Amino acid sequence: MSLKSFSDYLLLEKTYSKHTVLAYTRDINNFQNFLNEHHNSENVAKVGYSEIRQWIVTLVDRKISNRTINRKVSSLNTYYKFLLKTEDIDINPLKKHKALKVGKKIQLPFSEQELKLVLEGAISIHDFESARNHLIIELFYATGIRRIELVNLKLSDIDTGNNQIKVIGKRNKERYIPLIDSITKSLKCYLNYRSKLDTIEDKEVLFLTKKGFIIYEKLVYRIINKYFSVASTKAKCSPHVLRHSFATHLLNQGADLNAIKELLGHTSLAATQVYTHNSIAELKKVHAKAHPRNQR
């Protein structure tokens, strides 16, 4: 069974994104290369758990993190489940595999002061790129959308009449997120500069490069990192940290966890609960400061 059939299955039946499918096939190719090097074979379908365990050991020896190894093995497991479905194998060699232990990954959000510093002082809006960059940061913080969701936004997804945007999330699931007034103002400013570009190749897309093409994920990351690496001391300054900040700050202000789950496009509440540790920390500060028994 070729990887092409597997890729088509993930894209068409499971409706995974192209980025996700590429990651899955890359992991499986990595295992194929291991088999070729150590067992003179590239037939992933005809191996047992012992060969997979050897692969895992080599990954550990290369100092690859347990989290990354678990992701690679998960990709392989998904492939074996597909081969079971197509009756190309009878037994999944990973059926009894237990994932490697990983520590809880706590990612600190940007503070409200850091957001204020960037949005109100770090960006001087005077041309297309500065207007675009300001809107991108403001939209991330105001809506909590994912980087790929922002990249794929179309002009038709913006509904200024109802102050909301339509977002196409994972598995092509649609959700609507309300817009705050400042976004509408920044949007008008950006669209004014956008309309003056010499050429626009991707006319339906909201965010463009200065050459008129759809913006790409690496550029979005560089934009966020550029401004926040100056305003913040955090080691990681990424679009995901802005999404994290959106959720955490809403929780700190008393927003309902289920409502935040819907805004983020999570399918389960468990995925949203990762943000609660920061909210609890904030509550502890408030409690310590305000409780009568603590007043001295």
JSON list of N, CA and C in Angstrom, two decimals, residues 216-275:
[
{"chain": "A", "resi": 216, "resn": "TYR", "atom": "N", "xyz": [2.08, 33.91, 4.29]},
{"chain": "A", "resi": 216, "resn": "TYR", "atom": "CA", "xyz": [2.42, 32.52, 4.62]},
{"chain": "A", "resi": 216, "resn": "TYR", "atom": "C", "xyz": [2.76, 32.42, 6.12]},
{"chain": "A", "resi": 217, "resn": "GLU", "atom": "N", "xyz": [2.70, 31.18, 6.63]},
{"chain": "A", "resi": 217, "resn": "GLU", "atom": "CA", "xyz": [2.80, 30.96, 8.07]},
{"chain": "A", "resi": 217, "resn": "GLU", "atom": "C", "xyz": [4.12, 31.42, 8.68]},
{"chain": "A", "resi": 218, "resn": "LYS", "atom": "N", "xyz": [5.23, 31.19, 7.98]},
{"chain": "A", "resi": 218, "resn": "LYS", "atom": "CA", "xyz": [6.53, 31.60, 8.52]},
{"chain": "A", "resi": 218, "resn": "LYS", "atom": "C", "xyz": [6.63, 33.11, 8.66]},
{"chain": "A", "resi": 219, "resn": "LEU", "atom": "N", "xyz": [6.04, 33.83, 7.71]},
{"chain": "A", "resi": 219, "resn": "LEU", "atom": "CA", "xyz": [6.06, 35.29, 7.80]},
{"chain": "A", "resi": 219, "resn": "LEU", "atom": "C", "xyz": [5.22, 35.76, 8.99]},
{"chain": "A", "resi": 220, "resn": "VAL", "atom": "N", "xyz": [4.08, 35.12, 9.22]},
{"chain": "A", "resi": 220, "resn": "VAL", "atom": "CA", "xyz": [3.24, 35.48, 10.36]},
{"chain": "A", "resi": 220, "resn": "VAL", "atom": "C", "xyz": [4.02, 35.27, 11.66]},
{"chain": "A", "resi": 221, "resn": "TYR", "atom": "N", "xyz": [4.74, 34.14, 11.74]},
{"chain": "A", "resi": 221, "resn": "TYR", "atom": "CA", "xyz": [5.55, 33.87, 12.94]},
{"chain": "A", "resi": 221, "resn": "TYR", "atom": "C", "xyz": [6.61, 34.97, 13.11]},
{"chain": "A", "resi": 222, "resn": "ARG", "atom": "N", "xyz": [7.27, 35.34, 12.03]},
{"chain": "A", "resi": 222, "resn": "ARG", "atom": "CA", "xyz": [8.33, 36.35, 12.12]},
{"chain": "A", "resi": 222, "resn": "ARG", "atom": "C", "xyz": [7.78, 37.70, 12.57]},
{"chain": "A", "resi": 223, "resn": "ILE", "atom": "N", "xyz": [6.57, 38.02, 12.13]},
{"chain": "A", "resi": 223, "resn": "ILE", "atom": "CA", "xyz": [5.94, 39.29, 12.52]},
{"chain": "A", "resi": 223, "resn": "ILE", "atom": "C", "xyz": [5.72, 39.31, 14.03]},
{"chain": "A", "resi": 224, "resn": "ILE", "atom": "N", "xyz": [5.15, 38.24, 14.57]},
{"chain": "A", "resi": 224, "resn": "ILE", "atom": "CA", "xyz": [4.88, 38.18, 16.01]},
{"chain": "A", "resi": 224, "resn": "ILE", "atom": "C", "xyz": [6.18, 38.21, 16.79]},
{"chain": "A", "resi": 225, "resn": "ASN", "atom": "N", "xyz": [7.15, 37.42, 16.36]},
{"chain": "A", "resi": 225, "resn": "ASN", "atom": "CA", "xyz": [8.42, 37.34, 17.06]},
{"chain": "A", "resi": 225, "resn": "ASN", "atom": "C", "xyz": [9.17, 38.68, 17.04]},
{"chain": "A", "resi": 226, "resn": "LYS", "atom": "N", "xyz": [9.07, 39.38, 15.92]},
{"chain": "A", "resi": 226, "resn": "LYS", "atom": "CA", "xyz": [9.76, 40.67, 15.77]},
{"chain": "A", "resi": 226, "resn": "LYS", "atom": "C", "xyz": [9.35, 41.67, 16.86]},
{"chain": "A", "resi": 227, "resn": "TYR", "atom": "N", "xyz": [8.06, 41.82, 17.07]},
{"chain": "A", "resi": 227, "resn": "TYR", "atom": "CA", "xyz": [7.58, 42.83, 18.02]},
{"chain": "A", "resi": 227, "resn": "TYR", "atom": "C", "xyz": [7.63, 42.37, 19.47]},
{"chain": "A", "resi": 228, "resn": "PHE", "atom": "N", "xyz": [7.30, 41.11, 19.71]},
{"chain": "A", "resi": 228, "resn": "PHE", "atom": "CA", "xyz": [7.22, 40.65, 21.10]},
{"chain": "A", "resi": 228, "resn": "PHE", "atom": "C", "xyz": [8.58, 40.28, 21.68]},
{"chain": "A", "resi": 229, "resn": "SER", "atom": "N", "xyz": [9.56, 39.96, 20.85]},
{"chain": "A", "resi": 229, "resn": "SER", "atom": "CA", "xyz": [10.89, 39.68, 21.38]},
{"chain": "A", "resi": 229, "resn": "SER", "atom": "C", "xyz": [11.52, 40.94, 21.97]},
{"chain": "A", "resi": 230, "resn": "VAL", "atom": "N", "xyz": [11.02, 42.10, 21.56]},
{"chain": "A", "resi": 230, "resn": "VAL", "atom": "CA", "xyz": [11.48, 43.37, 22.11]},
{"chain": "A", "resi": 230, "resn": "VAL", "atom": "C", "xyz": [10.69, 43.74, 23.36]},
{"chain": "A", "resi": 231, "resn": "ALA", "atom": "N", "xyz": [9.38, 43.49, 23.32]},
{"chain": "A", "resi": 231, "resn": "ALA", "atom": "CA", "xyz": [8.51, 43.89, 24.42]},
{"chain": "A", "resi": 231, "resn": "ALA", "atom": "C", "xyz": [8.46, 42.89, 25.57]},
{"chain": "A", "resi": 232, "resn": "SER", "atom": "N", "xyz": [8.87, 41.64, 25.30]},
{"chain": "A", "resi": 232, "resn": "SER", "atom": "CA", "xyz": [8.74, 40.57, 26.30]},
{"chain": "A", "resi": 232, "resn": "SER", "atom": "C", "xyz": [10.07, 39.87, 26.53]},
{"chain": "A", "resi": 233, "resn": "THR", "atom": "N", "xyz": [10.23, 39.34, 27.74]},
{"chain": "A", "resi": 233, "resn": "THR", "atom": "CA", "xyz": [11.44, 38.58, 28.08]},
{"chain": "A", "resi": 233, "resn": "THR", "atom": "C", "xyz": [11.24, 37.08, 27.90]},
{"chain": "A", "resi": 234, "resn": "LYS", "atom": "N", "xyz": [10.06, 36.68, 27.43]},
{"chain": "A", "resi": 234, "resn": "LYS", "atom": "CA", "xyz": [9.76, 35.26, 27.27]},
{"chain": "A", "resi": 234, "resn": "LYS", "atom": "C", "xyz": [10.62, 34.64, 26.16]},
{"chain": "A", "resi": 235, "resn": "ALA", "atom": "N", "xyz": [10.99, 33.39, 26.38]},
{"chain": "A", "resi": 235, "resn": "ALA", "atom": "CA", "xyz": [11.86, 32.70, 25.42]},
{"chain": "A", "resi": 235, "resn": "ALA", "atom": "C", "xyz": [11.14, 32.45, 24.10]},
{"chain": "A", "resi": 236, "resn": "LYS", "atom": "N", "xyz": [9.83, 32.20, 24.17]},
{"chain": "A", "resi": 236, "resn": "LYS", "atom": "CA", "xyz": [9.07, 31.92, 22.96]},
{"chain": "A", "resi": 236, "resn": "LYS", "atom": "C", "xyz": [8.06, 33.03, 22.71]},
{"chain": "A", "resi": 237, "resn": "CYS", "atom": "N", "xyz": [8.16, 33.65, 21.56]},
{"chain": "A", "resi": 237, "resn": "CYS", "atom": "CA", "xyz": [7.21, 34.71, 21.17]},
{"chain": "A", "resi": 237, "resn": "CYS", "atom": "C", "xyz": [6.58, 34.29, 19.84]},
{"chain": "A", "resi": 238, "resn": "SER", "atom": "N", "xyz": [5.44, 33.65, 19.92]},
{"chain": "A", "resi": 238, "resn": "SER", "atom": "CA", "xyz": [4.83, 33.06, 18.73]},
{"chain": "A", "resi": 238, "resn": "SER", "atom": "C", "xyz": [3.34, 33.36, 18.66]},
{"chain": "A", "resi": 239, "resn": "PRO", "atom": "N", "xyz": [2.71, 33.10, 17.50]},
{"chain": "A", "resi": 239, "resn": "PRO", "atom": "CA", "xyz": [1.26, 33.26, 17.39]},
{"chain": "A", "resi": 239, "resn": "PRO", "atom": "C", "xyz": [0.50, 32.40, 18.41]},
{"chain": "A", "resi": 240, "resn": "HIS", "atom": "N", "xyz": [1.04, 31.22, 18.72]},
{"chain": "A", "resi": 240, "resn": "HIS", "atom": "CA", "xyz": [0.34, 30.36, 19.68]},
{"chain": "A", "resi": 240, "resn": "HIS", "atom": "C", "xyz": [0.35, 30.96, 21.08]},
{"chain": "A", "resi": 241, "resn": "VAL", "atom": "N", "xyz": [1.40, 31.69, 21.42]},
{"chain": "A", "resi": 241, "resn": "VAL", "atom": "CA", "xyz": [1.43, 32.34, 22.74]},
{"chain": "A", "resi": 241, "resn": "VAL", "atom": "C", "xyz": [0.36, 33.44, 22.79]},
{"chain": "A", "resi": 242, "resn": "LEU", "atom": "N", "xyz": [0.11, 34.09, 21.65]},
{"chain": "A", "resi": 242, "resn": "LEU", "atom": "CA", "xyz": [-0.97, 35.09, 21.60]},
{"chain": "A", "resi": 242, "resn": "LEU", "atom": "C", "xyz": [-2.32, 34.41, 21.79]},
{"chain": "A", "resi": 243, "resn": "ARG", "atom": "N", "xyz": [-2.51, 33.26, 21.18]},
{"chain": "A", "resi": 243, "resn": "ARG", "atom": "CA", "xyz": [-3.75, 32.48, 21.36]},
{"chain": "A", "resi": 243, "resn": "ARG", "atom": "C", "xyz": [-3.89, 32.08, 22.82]},
{"chain": "A", "resi": 244, "resn": "HIS", "atom": "N", "xyz": [-2.79, 31.69, 23.42]},
{"chain": "A", "resi": 244, "resn": "HIS", "atom": "CA", "xyz": [-2.75, 31.32, 24.83]},
{"chain": "A", "resi": 244, "resn": "HIS", "atom": "C", "xyz": [-3.12, 32.52, 25.70]},
{"chain": "A", "resi": 245, "resn": "SER", "atom": "N", "xyz": [-2.61, 33.70, 25.32]},
{"chain": "A", "resi": 245, "resn": "SER", "atom": "CA", "xyz": [-2.88, 34.93, 26.07]},
{"chain": "A", "resi": 245, "resn": "SER", "atom": "C", "xyz": [-4.36, 35.29, 26.00]},
{"chain": "A", "resi": 246, "resn": "PHE", "atom": "N", "xyz": [-4.94, 35.15, 24.82]},
{"chain": "A", "resi": 246, "resn": "PHE", "atom": "CA", "xyz": [-6.37, 35.41, 24.62]},
{"chain": "A", "resi": 246, "resn": "PHE", "atom": "C", "xyz": [-7.21, 34.60, 25.61]},
{"chain": "A", "resi": 247, "resn": "ALA", "atom": "N", "xyz": [-6.94, 33.29, 25.67]},
{"chain": "A", "resi": 247, "resn": "ALA", "atom": "CA", "xyz": [-7.72, 32.41, 26.54]},
{"chain": "A", "resi": 247, "resn": "ALA", "atom": "C", "xyz": [-7.49, 32.71, 28.01]},
{"chain": "A", "resi": 248, "resn": "THR", "atom": "N", "xyz": [-6.22, 32.89, 28.38]},
{"chain": "A", "resi": 248, "resn": "THR", "atom": "CA", "xyz": [-5.88, 33.12, 29.78]},
{"chain": "A", "resi": 248, "resn": "THR", "atom": "C", "xyz": [-6.46, 34.43, 30.30]},
{"chain": "A", "resi": 249, "resn": "HIS", "atom": "N", "xyz": [-6.37, 35.49, 29.51]},
{"chain": "A", "resi": 249, "resn": "HIS", "atom": "CA", "xyz": [-6.87, 36.78, 29.96]},
{"chain": "A", "resi": 249, "resn": "HIS", "atom": "C", "xyz": [-8.39, 36.78, 30.07]},
{"chain": "A", "resi": 250, "resn": "LEU", "atom": "N", "xyz": [-9.07, 36.05, 29.19]},
{"chain": "A", "resi": 250, "resn": "LEU", "atom": "CA", "xyz": [-10.52, 35.92, 29.32]},
{"chain": "A", "resi": 250, "resn": "LEU", "atom": "C", "xyz": [-10.89, 35.18, 30.60]},
{"chain": "A", "resi": 251, "resn": "LEU", "atom": "N", "xyz": [-10.15, 34.12, 30.89]},
{"chain": "A", "resi": 251, "resn": "LEU", "atom": "CA", "xyz": [-10.40, 33.37, 32.12]},
{"chain": "A", "resi": 251, "resn": "LEU", "atom": "C", "xyz": [-10.14, 34.23, 33.35]},
{"chain": "A", "resi": 252, "resn": "ASN", "atom": "N", "xyz": [-9.10, 35.03, 33.31]},
{"chain": "A", "resi": 252, "resn": "ASN", "atom": "CA", "xyz": [-8.78, 35.91, 34.44]},
{"chain": "A", "resi": 252, "resn": "ASN", "atom": "C", "xyz": [-9.88, 36.93, 34.69]},
{"chain": "A", "resi": 253, "resn": "GLN", "atom": "N", "xyz": [-10.62, 37.27, 33.63]},
{"chain": "A", "resi": 253, "resn": "GLN", "atom": "CA", "xyz": [-11.73, 38.23, 33.77]},
{"chain": "A", "resi": 253, "resn": "GLN", "atom": "C", "xyz": [-13.05, 37.54, 34.07]},
{"chain": "A", "resi": 254, "resn": "GLY", "atom": "N", "xyz": [-13.02, 36.22, 34.29]},
{"chain": "A", "resi": 254, "resn": "GLY", "atom": "CA", "xyz": [-14.21, 35.50, 34.71]},
{"chain": "A", "resi": 254, "resn": "GLY", "atom": "C", "xyz": [-15.03, 34.88, 33.59]},
{"chain": "A", "resi": 255, "resn": "ALA", "atom": "N", "xyz": [-14.48, 34.80, 32.38]},
{"chain": "A", "resi": 255, "resn": "ALA", "atom": "CA", "xyz": [-15.23, 34.20, 31.26]},
{"chain": "A", "resi": 255, "resn": "ALA", "atom": "C", "xyz": [-15.45, 32.71, 31.50]},
{"chain": "A", "resi": 256, "resn": "ASP", "atom": "N", "xyz": [-16.57, 32.21, 30.99]},
{"chain": "A", "resi": 256, "resn": "ASP", "atom": "CA", "xyz": [-16.93, 30.80, 31.14]},
{"chain": "A", "resi": 256, "resn": "ASP", "atom": "C", "xyz": [-16.02, 29.93, 30.28]},
{"chain": "A", "resi": 257, "resn": "LEU", "atom": "N", "xyz": [-15.55, 28.83, 30.84]},
{"chain": "A", "resi": 257, "resn": "LEU", "atom": "CA", "xyz": [-14.62, 27.95, 30.14]},
{"chain": "A", "resi": 257, "resn": "LEU", "atom": "C", "xyz": [-15.24, 27.36, 28.87]},
{"chain": "A", "resi": 258, "resn": "ASN", "atom": "N", "xyz": [-16.53, 27.03, 28.93]},
{"chain": "A", "resi": 258, "resn": "ASN", "atom": "CA", "xyz": [-17.22, 26.47, 27.76]},
{"chain": "A", "resi": 258, "resn": "ASN", "atom": "C", "xyz": [-17.30, 27.49, 26.62]},
{"chain": "A", "resi": 259, "resn": "ALA", "atom": "N", "xyz": [-17.49, 28.76, 26.98]},
{"chain": "A", "resi": 259, "resn": "ALA", "atom": "CA", "xyz": [-17.54, 29.81, 25.96]},
{"chain": "A", "resi": 259, "resn": "ALA", "atom": "C", "xyz": [-16.18, 29.96, 25.29]},
{"chain": "A", "resi": 260, "resn": "ILE", "atom": "N", "xyz": [-15.11, 29.89, 26.09]},
{"chain": "A", "resi": 260, "resn": "ILE", "atom": "CA", "xyz": [-13.76, 30.00, 25.54]},
{"chain": "A", "resi": 260, "resn": "ILE", "atom": "C", "xyz": [-13.47, 28.81, 24.64]},
{"chain": "A", "resi": 261, "resn": "LYS", "atom": "N", "xyz": [-13.94, 27.64, 25.04]},
{"chain": "A", "resi": 261, "resn": "LYS", "atom": "CA", "xyz": [-13.79, 26.43, 24.22]},
{"chain": "A", "resi": 261, "resn": "LYS", "atom": "C", "xyz": [-14.37, 26.65, 22.83]},
{"chain": "A", "resi": 262, "resn": "GLU", "atom": "N", "xyz": [-15.56, 27.24, 22.75]},
{"chain": "A", "resi": 262, "resn": "GLU", "atom": "CA", "xyz": [-16.19, 27.49, 21.45]},
{"chain": "A", "resi": 262, "resn": "GLU", "atom": "C", "xyz": [-15.42, 28.53, 20.65]},
{"chain": "A", "resi": 263, "resn": "LEU", "atom": "N", "xyz": [-14.94, 29.57, 21.31]},
{"chain": "A", "resi": 263, "resn": "LEU", "atom": "CA", "xyz": [-14.18, 30.61, 20.62]},
{"chain": "A", "resi": 263, "resn": "LEU", "atom": "C", "xyz": [-12.87, 30.08, 20.04]},
{"chain": "A", "resi": 264, "resn": "LEU", "atom": "N", "xyz": [-12.23, 29.16, 20.78]},
{"chain": "A", "resi": 264, "resn": "LEU", "atom": "CA", "xyz": [-10.96, 28.60, 20.33]},
{"chain": "A", "resi": 264, "resn": "LEU", "atom": "C", "xyz": [-11.14, 27.51, 19.28]},
{"chain": "A", "resi": 265, "resn": "GLY", "atom": "N", "xyz": [-12.35, 26.98, 19.16]},
{"chain": "A", "resi": 265, "resn": "GLY", "atom": "CA", "xyz": [-12.59, 25.92, 18.19]},
{"chain": "A", "resi": 265, "resn": "GLY", "atom": "C", "xyz": [-12.14, 24.56, 18.68]},
{"chain": "A", "resi": 266, "resn": "HIS", "atom": "N", "xyz": [-12.08, 24.38, 20.01]},
{"chain": "A", "resi": 266, "resn": "HIS", "atom": "CA", "xyz": [-11.71, 23.08, 20.57]},
{"chain": "A", "resi": 266, "resn": "HIS", "atom": "C", "xyz": [-12.90, 22.12, 20.49]},
{"chain": "A", "resi": 267, "resn": "THR", "atom": "N", "xyz": [-12.61, 20.84, 20.27]},
{"chain": "A", "resi": 267, "resn": "THR", "atom": "CA", "xyz": [-13.68, 19.85, 20.23]},
{"chain": "A", "resi": 267, "resn": "THR", "atom": "C", "xyz": [-14.01, 19.31, 21.61]},
{"chain": "A", "resi": 268, "resn": "SER", "atom": "N", "xyz": [-13.06, 19.42, 22.55]},
{"chain": "A", "resi": 268, "resn": "SER", "atom": "CA", "xyz": [-13.31, 18.92, 23.90]},
{"chain": "A", "resi": 268, "resn": "SER", "atom": "C", "xyz": [-12.87, 19.96, 24.93]},
{"chain": "A", "resi": 269, "resn": "LEU", "atom": "N", "xyz": [-13.52, 19.92, 26.08]},
{"chain": "A", "resi": 269, "resn": "LEU", "atom": "CA", "xyz": [-13.20, 20.86, 27.15]},
{"chain": "A", "resi": 269, "resn": "LEU", "atom": "C", "xyz": [-11.80, 20.60, 27.72]},
{"chain": "A", "resi": 270, "resn": "ALA", "atom": "N", "xyz": [-11.35, 19.36, 27.62]},
{"chain": "A", "resi": 270, "resn": "ALA", "atom": "CA", "xyz": [-10.02, 19.00, 28.14]},
{"chain": "A", "resi": 270, "resn": "ALA", "atom": "C", "xyz": [-8.93, 19.82, 27.47]},
{"chain": "A", "resi": 271, "resn": "ALA", "atom": "N", "xyz": [-9.09, 20.07, 26.17]},
{"chain": "A", "resi": 271, "resn": "ALA", "atom": "CA", "xyz": [-8.09, 20.84, 25.42]},
{"chain": "A", "resi": 271, "resn": "ALA", "atom": "C", "xyz": [-8.04, 22.29, 25.91]},
{"chain": "A", "resi": 272, "resn": "THR", "atom": "N", "xyz": [-9.18, 22.80, 26.37]},
{"chain": "A", "resi": 272, "resn": "THR", "atom": "CA", "xyz": [-9.24, 24.18, 26.84]},
{"chain": "A", "resi": 272, "resn": "THR", "atom": "C", "xyz": [-8.72, 24.32, 28.26]},
{"chain": "A", "resi": 273, "resn": "GLN", "atom": "N", "xyz": [-8.85, 23.27, 29.05]},
{"chain": "A", "resi": 273, "resn": "GLN", "atom": "CA", "xyz": [-8.48, 23.34, 30.46]},
{"chain": "A", "resi": 273, "resn": "GLN", "atom": "C", "xyz": [-7.00, 23.55, 30.70]},
{"chain": "A", "resi": 274, "resn": "VAL", "atom": "N", "xyz": [-6.18, 23.35, 29.66]},
{"chain": "A", "resi": 274, "resn": "VAL", "atom": "CA", "xyz": [-4.75, 23.59, 29.80]},
{"chain": "A", "resi": 274, "resn": "VAL", "atom": "C", "xyz": [-4.47, 25.04, 30.14]},
{"chain": "A", "resi": 275, "resn": "TYR", "atom": "N", "xyz": [-5.41, 25.93, 29.80]},
{"chain": "A", "resi": 275, "resn": "TYR", "atom": "CA", "xyz": [-5.21, 27.36, 30.04]},
{"chain": "A", "resi": 275, "resn": "TYR", "atom": "C", "xyz": [-5.59, 27.77, 31.47]}
]
